[in-house]
Coordinates of C-alpha atoms in Angstrom, one line a residue:
X1 CA 143.1 104.9 42.9
X2 CA 141.1 101.7 43.2
X3 CA 140.3 102.6 46.8
X4 CA 139.0 106.0 45.9
X5 CA 136.8 104.5 43.2
X6 CA 135.5 101.9 45.6
X7 CA 134.6 104.7 48.1
X8 CA 132.8 106.7 45.4
X9 CA 130.8 103.6 44.4
X10 CA 130.0 102.9 48.1
X11 CA 128.7 106.4 48.6
X12 CA 126.5 106.1 45.5
X13 CA 125.0 102.9 46.9
X14 CA 124.6 104.4 50.3
X15 CA 122.5 107.2 48.8
X16 CA 120.5 104.8 46.7
X17 CA 119.5 101.7 48.8
X18 CA 117.7 100.0 45.9
X19 CA 121.0 99.8 44.0
X20 CA 122.4 96.6 45.1
X21 CA 126.0 96.7 43.8
X22 CA 128.4 98.2 41.3
X23 CA 131.5 96.9 39.7
X24 CA 134.1 98.7 37.5
X25 CA 136.1 96.4 35.3
X26 CA 139.0 96.9 33.0
X27 CA 138.8 96.4 29.2
X28 CA 140.4 93.0 29.6
X29 CA 137.7 91.9 32.1
X30 CA 139.5 92.3 35.4
X31 CA 137.8 93.8 38.4
X32 CA 139.1 97.3 39.2
X33 CA 136.7 98.6 41.9
X34 CA 133.4 97.5 43.4
X35 CA 130.9 98.1 46.2
X36 CA 127.7 96.5 47.3
X37 CA 125.0 97.0 49.9
X38 CA 126.1 95.6 53.3
X39 CA 123.8 92.6 53.0
X40 CA 125.1 91.6 49.6
X41 CA 128.1 89.5 48.7
X42 CA 129.3 89.8 45.1
X43 CA 132.0 88.1 43.0
X44 CA 133.5 91.2 41.5
X45 CA 136.0 89.4 39.2
X46 CA 133.2 87.3 37.6
X47 CA 130.9 90.3 37.2
X48 CA 133.7 92.4 35.7
X49 CA 134.5 89.6 33.2
X50 CA 130.9 89.1 32.2
X51 CA 130.0 92.9 32.0
X52 CA 133.1 93.6 29.9
X53 CA 132.2 90.8 27.5
X54 CA 128.6 91.9 27.3
X55 CA 129.4 95.5 26.5
X56 CA 131.9 94.5 23.9
X57 CA 129.3 92.2 22.2
X58 CA 126.7 95.0 22.5
X59 CA 129.1 97.5 20.8
X60 CA 129.9 95.0 18.0
X61 CA 126.2 94.3 17.5
X62 CA 125.2 98.0 17.4
X63 CA 128.0 98.8 15.0
X64 CA 126.9 95.9 12.7
X65 CA 123.2 96.7 12.9
X66 CA 123.1 100.5 13.0
X67 CA 126.7 101.5 12.3
X68 CA 126.5 103.3 15.6
X69 CA 128.3 103.0 18.9
X70 CA 126.3 101.5 21.8
X71 CA 125.8 104.0 24.6
X72 CA 124.9 101.3 27.2
X73 CA 123.4 97.9 27.7
X74 CA 120.5 97.1 30.0
X75 CA 118.9 93.9 31.2
X76 CA 115.4 93.8 32.8
X77 CA 114.5 90.9 35.1
X78 CA 111.7 90.0 37.4
X79 CA 114.0 91.1 40.3
X80 CA 115.4 94.4 38.9
X81 CA 117.6 96.0 36.3
X82 CA 121.2 95.7 35.3
X83 CA 123.0 98.5 33.4
X84 CA 126.4 98.3 31.8
X85 CA 128.1 101.4 30.5
X86 CA 131.5 102.3 29.2
X87 CA 133.4 104.5 31.6
X88 CA 134.2 107.7 29.5
X89 CA 137.9 107.9 30.3
X90 CA 140.3 109.2 27.6
X91 CA 141.5 105.6 27.1
X92 CA 137.9 104.1 27.2
X93 CA 139.5 101.1 29.1
X94 CA 136.9 100.6 31.8
X95 CA 133.3 99.4 32.1
X96 CA 130.8 100.0 34.9
X97 CA 128.1 97.5 35.8
X98 CA 125.4 98.5 38.2
X99 CA 122.3 96.6 39.3
X100 CA 119.2 97.6 41.2
X101 CA 116.2 95.8 42.7
X102 CA 112.6 96.5 41.7
X103 CA 112.3 99.5 44.0
X104 CA 114.4 101.6 41.6
X105 CA 112.9 102.4 38.2
X106 CA 114.9 101.9 35.1
X107 CA 115.4 105.6 34.3
X108 CA 116.9 106.3 37.8
X109 CA 119.1 103.3 37.6
X110 CA 120.4 104.3 34.1
X111 CA 121.0 107.9 35.3
X112 CA 122.9 106.7 38.3
X113 CA 125.0 104.4 36.1
X114 CA 125.9 107.1 33.7
X115 CA 126.6 109.7 36.4
X116 CA 128.7 107.2 38.4
X117 CA 130.7 106.2 35.2
X118 CA 131.4 109.9 34.6
X119 CA 132.6 110.4 38.1
X120 CA 134.8 107.3 38.0
X121 CA 136.2 108.6 34.7
X122 CA 137.2 111.9 36.2
X123 CA 139.0 110.1 39.0
X124 CA 140.9 107.8 36.6
X125 CA 141.8 110.5 34.2
X126 CA 143.0 112.8 37.0
X127 CA 145.2 109.9 38.4
X128 CA 146.6 109.2 34.9
X129 CA 147.3 113.0 34.5
X130 CA 149.3 113.0 37.7
X131 CA 151.6 110.2 36.5
X132 CA 154.6 111.5 34.6
X133 CA 157.5 109.6 33.3
X134 CA 159.8 111.0 36.0
X135 CA 157.7 110.6 39.1
X136 CA 155.9 107.3 38.7
X137 CA 152.8 108.9 40.0
X138 CA 154.0 109.2 43.6

């Protein structure tokens, strides 16, 4: 499953060269899947841990301030944009962090993050559905 998700992320990056990398992390902060542009080296475990913590903090803050669930978190820098979204699986146990350089505008980066998270969710939920107590998912 992780390999399939890595391939999906890699195809998204290939189609969007301004998007530098993407990491899917688990709710406990571990790296689940990742991809980056060929000229980029990333530390997926560190990114997953930070992104998961950042989204959890954003969700707590939005609940405290507005009594509303955060939809995503974004960071704008001089070099580009970072977007962190909850992967909408049934278990809500994954986070996607995606970042782009200045050639990608924020709206397109956000749309790609939301669409990628939805695609990853379908893969994860389909894999979980295929696992039954008797077959161990094989």
